[in-house]
PDB file of C-alpha atoms in Angstrom:
ATOM      1  CA  MET A   1      81.754 170.771-110.918  1.00  0.00           C
ATOM      2  CA  ASN A   2      80.057 169.493-114.269  1.00  0.00           C
ATOM      3  CA  THR A   3      79.623 172.666-115.740  1.00  0.00           C
ATOM      4  CA  LEU A   4      83.433 173.475-114.681  1.00  0.00           C
ATOM      5  CA  ILE A   5      84.403 169.778-116.453  1.00  0.00           C
ATOM      6  CA  GLU A   6      82.384 170.504-119.630  1.00  0.00           C
ATOM      7  CA  LYS A   7      83.564 173.794-120.297  1.00  0.00           C
ATOM      8  CA  TYR A   8      86.904 172.955-119.917  1.00  0.00           C
ATOM      9  CA  LYS A   9      87.142 169.608-121.159  1.00  0.00           C
ATOM     10  CA  GLY A  10      90.510 169.031-123.200  1.00  0.00           C
ATOM     11  CA  ILE A  11      92.235 172.522-121.513  1.00  0.00           C
ATOM     12  CA  HIS A  12      95.846 171.863-120.143  1.00  0.00           C
ATOM     13  CA  PRO A  13      94.574 172.192-116.268  1.00  0.00           C
ATOM     14  CA  GLY A  14      97.450 174.873-115.379  1.00  0.00           C
ATOM     15  CA  ILE A  15      95.635 177.412-117.668  1.00  0.00           C
ATOM     16  CA  ILE A  16      92.293 177.334-115.569  1.00  0.00           C
ATOM     17  CA  LEU A  17      94.198 177.495-112.424  1.00  0.00           C
ATOM     18  CA  GLU A  18      96.074 180.569-113.941  1.00  0.00           C
ATOM     19  CA  ARG A  19      92.727 182.601-115.087  1.00  0.00           C
ATOM     20  CA  LEU A  20      91.162 181.336-111.241  1.00  0.00           C
ATOM     21  CA  LEU A  21      94.506 182.727-109.854  1.00  0.00           C
ATOM     22  CA  ASN A  22      94.078 185.943-111.602  1.00  0.00           C
ATOM     23  CA  LYS A  23      90.388 186.083-111.261  1.00  0.00           C
ATOM     24  CA  LYS A  24      91.015 186.567-107.040  1.00  0.00           C
ATOM     25  CA  ALA A  25      93.579 188.726-107.560  1.00  0.00           C
ATOM     26  CA  ILE A  26      96.622 185.678-105.870  1.00  0.00           C
ATOM     27  CA  SER A  27     100.040 186.015-107.435  1.00  0.00           C
ATOM     28  CA  GLN A  28     101.344 182.834-107.879  1.00  0.00           C
ATOM     29  CA  ARG A  29     104.510 182.556-105.923  1.00  0.00           C
ATOM     30  CA  PRO A  30     102.587 183.596-102.687  1.00  0.00           C
ATOM     31  CA  PHE A  31     100.292 180.987-103.322  1.00  0.00           C
ATOM     32  CA  ALA A  32     103.177 177.721-104.124  1.00  0.00           C
ATOM     33  CA  LEU A  33     104.272 178.868-100.619  1.00  0.00           C
ATOM     34  CA  SER A  34     101.181 178.668 -99.290  1.00  0.00           C
ATOM     35  CA  ILE A  35     100.344 175.068-100.207  1.00  0.00           C
ATOM     36  CA  GLY A  36     104.095 173.812 -99.862  1.00  0.00           C
ATOM     37  CA  GLU A  37     105.181 173.516-103.590  1.00  0.00           C
ATOM     38  CA  HIS A  38     108.397 175.112-105.466  1.00  0.00           C
ATOM     39  CA  PRO A  39     106.517 178.294-107.443  1.00  0.00           C
ATOM     40  CA  GLN A  40     109.170 177.444-110.260  1.00  0.00           C
ATOM     41  CA  THR A  41     106.252 173.937-109.840  1.00  0.00           C
ATOM     42  CA  ILE A  42     103.226 175.989-110.354  1.00  0.00           C
ATOM     43  CA  ASN A  43     104.894 177.975-112.685  1.00  0.00           C
ATOM     44  CA  ALA A  44     105.072 175.312-115.577  1.00  0.00           C
ATOM     45  CA  ILE A  45     101.590 174.157-114.175  1.00  0.00           C
ATOM     46  CA  THR A  46     100.361 176.737-115.271  1.00  0.00           C
ATOM     47  CA  LYS A  47     102.698 177.152-118.357  1.00  0.00           C
ATOM     48  CA  GLY A  48     101.314 174.156-119.415  1.00  0.00           C
ATOM     49  CA  ARG A  49     104.323 172.517-119.357  1.00  0.00           C
ATOM     50  CA  ARG A  50     103.726 170.073-116.655  1.00  0.00           C
ATOM     51  CA  LYS A  51     100.838 167.956-115.624  1.00  0.00           C
ATOM     52  CA  LEU A  52      99.567 168.773-112.557  1.00  0.00           C
ATOM     53  CA  ASN A  53      99.437 165.083-110.373  1.00  0.00           C
ATOM     54  CA  ILE A  54      96.288 164.259-107.959  1.00  0.00           C
ATOM     55  CA  ALA A  55      98.441 165.097-104.624  1.00  0.00           C
ATOM     56  CA  LEU A  56      98.922 168.707-106.463  1.00  0.00           C
ATOM     57  CA  ALA A  57      95.566 168.943-107.605  1.00  0.00           C
ATOM     58  CA  LEU A  58      94.140 167.952-104.002  1.00  0.00           C
ATOM     59  CA  LYS A  59      96.335 171.097-102.759  1.00  0.00           C
ATOM     60  CA  ILE A  60      94.886 173.341-104.713  1.00  0.00           C
ATOM     61  CA  GLU A  61      91.698 172.369-105.106  1.00  0.00           C
ATOM     62  CA  GLU A  62      91.369 172.375-101.125  1.00  0.00           C
ATOM     63  CA  LYS A  63      93.233 175.906-101.083  1.00  0.00           C
ATOM     64  CA  LEU A  64      91.147 177.486-103.800  1.00  0.00           C
ATOM     65  CA  SER A  65      87.960 176.632-102.678  1.00  0.00           C
ATOM     66  CA  LEU A  66      87.006 173.850-105.594  1.00  0.00           C
ATOM     67  CA  GLU A  67      85.083 171.011-105.889  1.00  0.00           C
ATOM     68  CA  GLU A  68      87.166 167.926-104.839  1.00  0.00           C
ATOM     69  CA  GLY A  69      89.106 165.986-108.130  1.00  0.00           C
ATOM     70  CA  SER A  70      87.851 168.695-110.316  1.00  0.00           C
ATOM     71  CA  LEU A  71      91.611 169.639-111.316  1.00  0.00           C
ATOM     72  CA  ALA A  72      92.961 165.895-111.603  1.00  0.00           C
ATOM     73  CA  LEU A  73      89.639 165.594-114.095  1.00  0.00           C
ATOM     74  CA  LEU A  74      90.764 168.202-116.200  1.00  0.00           C
ATOM     75  CA  GLN A  75      93.997 167.005-116.292  1.00  0.00           C
ATOM     76  CA  THR A  76      93.003 163.424-116.897  1.00  0.00           C
ATOM     77  CA  TYR A  77      90.556 165.068-119.828  1.00  0.00           C
ATOM     78  CA  PHE A  78      93.797 166.902-121.830  1.00  0.00           C
ATOM     79  CA  ASP A  79      95.688 163.747-121.500  1.00  0.00           C
ATOM     80  CA  ILE A  80      92.588 161.968-122.906  1.00  0.00           C
ATOM     81  CA  LYS A  81      92.810 164.241-125.785  1.00  0.00           C
ATOM     82  CA  GLU A  82      96.481 164.174-126.443  1.00  0.00           C
ATOM     83  CA  GLU A  83      96.920 160.216-126.708  1.00  0.00           C
ATOM     84  CA  LYS A  84      94.220 160.930-129.661  1.00  0.00           C
ATOM     85  CA  SER A  85      95.650 163.659-131.481  1.00  0.00           C
ATOM     86  CA  LYS A  86      98.576 161.394-131.273  1.00  0.00           C
ATOM     87  CA  ALA A  87      96.548 158.239-132.173  1.00  0.00           C
ATOM     88  CA  LYS A  88      95.230 160.292-134.835  1.00  0.00           C
ATOM     89  CA  GLN A  89      98.727 160.870-136.785  1.00  0.00           C
ATOM     90  CA  ASN A  90      99.211 158.953-139.956  1.00  0.00           C
ATOM     91  CA  THR A  91     102.155 156.167-139.141  1.00  0.00           C
ATOM     92  CA  PRO A  92     103.326 153.183-140.878  1.00  0.00           C
ATOM     93  CA  ASP A  93     103.220 149.802-137.607  1.00  0.00           C
ATOM     94  CA  LEU A  94     106.108 150.722-136.370  1.00  0.00           C
ATOM     95  CA  THR A  95     106.447 147.044-134.571  1.00  0.00           C
ATOM     96  CA  LEU A  96     107.356 146.047-138.205  1.00  0.00           C
ATOM     97  CA  LEU A  97     110.379 148.603-138.710  1.00  0.00           C
ATOM     98  CA  ARG A  98     113.500 147.779-136.963  1.00  0.00           C
ATOM     99  CA  LYS A  99     113.914 150.767-135.448  1.00  0.00           C
ATOM    100  CA  SER A 100     118.197 149.957-136.333  1.00  0.00           C
ATOM    101  CA  LEU A 101     117.007 151.402-139.753  1.00  0.00           C
ATOM    102  CA  PHE A 102     116.567 155.055-138.253  1.00  0.00           C
ATOM    103  CA  TRP A 103     119.863 154.605-136.141  1.00  0.00           C
ATOM    104  CA  ASP A 104     120.497 158.425-136.946  1.00  0.00           C
ATOM    105  CA  THR A 105     116.736 159.931-135.480  1.00  0.00           C
ATOM    106  CA  ASP A 106     114.414 159.472-133.048  1.00  0.00           C
ATOM    107  CA  ILE A 107     111.608 156.570-134.755  1.00  0.00           C
ATOM    108  CA  SER A 108     108.626 158.278-132.536  1.00  0.00           C
ATOM    109  CA  LYS A 109     109.469 162.038-133.917  1.00  0.00           C
ATOM    110  CA  ILE A 110     109.944 161.283-137.861  1.00  0.00           C
ATOM    111  CA  ASP A 111     107.493 163.037-139.604  1.00  0.00           C
ATOM    112  CA  TRP A 112     106.170 160.203-142.248  1.00  0.00           C
ATOM    113  CA  GLN A 113     104.122 162.538-144.902  1.00  0.00           C
ATOM    114  CA  GLU A 114     107.606 165.011-145.144  1.00  0.00           C
ATOM    115  CA  GLN A 115     110.043 163.235-145.247  1.00  0.00           C
ATOM    116  CA  SER A 116     108.356 159.765-146.571  1.00  0.00           C
ATOM    117  CA  VAL A 117     111.397 159.883-149.779  1.00  0.00           C
ATOM    118  CA  ALA A 118     114.227 159.213-147.656  1.00  0.00           C
ATOM    119  CA  VAL A 119     111.891 156.878-145.573  1.00  0.00           C
ATOM    120  CA  ILE A 120     111.371 155.030-148.299  1.00  0.00           C
ATOM    121  CA  LYS A 121     114.597 155.666-150.008  1.00  0.00           C
ATOM    122  CA  ARG A 122     116.153 154.085-146.488  1.00  0.00           C
ATOM    123  CA  ILE A 123     113.308 151.244-146.433  1.00  0.00           C
ATOM    124  CA  PHE A 124     114.053 149.639-150.089  1.00  0.00           C
ATOM    125  CA  GLU A 125     117.959 150.362-149.247  1.00  0.00           C
ATOM    126  CA  ARG A 126     118.562 148.698-145.953  1.00  0.00           C
ATOM    127  CA  GLY A 127     114.858 147.159-145.403  1.00  0.00           C
ATOM    128  CA  ASN A 128     113.492 143.197-145.352  1.00  0.00           C
ATOM    129  CA  ASP A 129     110.569 141.964-146.698  1.00  0.00           C
ATOM    130  CA  ILE A 130     108.199 142.921-144.328  1.00  0.00           C
ATOM    131  CA  GLU A 131     109.248 146.129-143.859  1.00  0.00           C
ATOM    132  CA  LYS A 132     108.502 147.157-147.669  1.00  0.00           C
ATOM    133  CA  LYS A 133     105.565 145.320-147.521  1.00  0.00           C
ATOM    134  CA  GLU A 134     104.420 147.510-144.230  1.00  0.00           C
ATOM    135  CA  ILE A 135     105.962 150.344-146.747  1.00  0.00           C
ATOM    136  CA  ASN A 136     104.616 149.523-149.663  1.00  0.00           C
ATOM    137  CA  ARG A 137     100.880 149.404-147.516  1.00  0.00           C
ATOM    138  CA  PHE A 138     101.869 152.466-145.575  1.00  0.00           C
ATOM    139  CA  TYR A 139     102.303 154.847-148.979  1.00  0.00           C
ATOM    140  CA  LYS A 140     100.909 152.943-152.136  1.00  0.00           C
ATOM    141  CA  SER A 141     103.228 152.418-154.998  1.00  0.00           C
ATOM    142  CA  ILE A 142     102.776 155.591-156.584  1.00  0.00           C
ATOM    143  CA  ARG A 143     104.339 157.768-154.540  1.00  0.00           C
ATOM    144  CA  ILE A 144     106.862 155.003-154.010  1.00  0.00           C
ATOM    145  CA  LYS A 145     107.608 154.546-157.831  1.00  0.00           C
ATOM    146  CA  ASP A 146     107.822 158.421-157.327  1.00  0.00           C
ATOM    147  CA  ALA A 147     110.242 158.739-154.230  1.00  0.00           C
ATOM    148  CA  LEU A 148     112.672 155.829-156.225  1.00  0.00           C
ATOM    149  CA  ALA A 149     112.932 157.409-159.452  1.00  0.00           C
ATOM    150  CA  GLN A 150     114.560 160.486-158.031  1.00  0.00           C
ATOM    151  CA  THR A 151     118.253 161.002-158.614  1.00  0.00           C
ATOM    152  CA  ILE A 152     120.419 161.340-155.325  1.00  0.00           C
ATOM    153  CA  ARG A 153     121.850 164.855-154.933  1.00  0.00           C
ATOM    154  CA  LYS A 154     125.099 165.488-155.565  1.00  0.00           C
ATOM    155  CA  PRO A 155     126.985 165.736-152.682  1.00  0.00           C
ATOM    156  CA  TYR A 156     128.119 169.288-151.802  1.00  0.00           C
ATOM    157  CA  THR A 157     131.772 170.327-152.420  1.00  0.00           C
ATOM    158  CA  ILE A 158     134.262 172.567-150.731  1.00  0.00           C
ATOM    159  CA  TYR A 159     136.600 173.057-154.017  1.00  0.00           C
ATOM    160  CA  LYS A 160     135.503 175.035-157.020  1.00  0.00           C
ATOM    161  CA  ASN A 161     136.449 173.652-159.718  1.00  0.00           C
ATOM    162  CA  LYS A 162     139.016 175.419-161.839  1.00  0.00           C
ATOM    163  CA  GLU A 163     137.840 175.387-165.572  1.00  0.00           C
ATOM    164  CA  ASN A 164     134.385 176.740-163.949  1.00  0.00           C
ATOM    165  CA  ALA A 165     136.445 179.785-161.971  1.00  0.00           C
TER     166      ALA A 165
END
């Protein structure tokens, strides 16, 4: 098991499962039915769209004669890798920013670097002192000065001005 874990550490166990099924020339649908699962469930797992729970991992391991817990451990290592990559994302301290400032979007999906100008303008327009201080800490003063110095874009017009036509 150690070699399997070390070799595939951080890879979704569904990808490993798909590889094992292909090696043994087993189709997903009959395999799923043989362990009492829906074929759609196995397909979603092999495509990496769904997590592999422990109960299902044990069924699969038993059917494929794998060491008990190997697929569950792979899922755990994959989850750890995913969580670390989320933690590496450079974001301000969201506990200091009110979600109501970003009422029109999911605050967890904001790209803080790509949308920095919009974020800075919104915080400095509607934020309190604590929020402004956090944005100052996160973006640094030069970037904030540049963002606040940008002019507001002109609204789109539907009708052309007769003089320009």
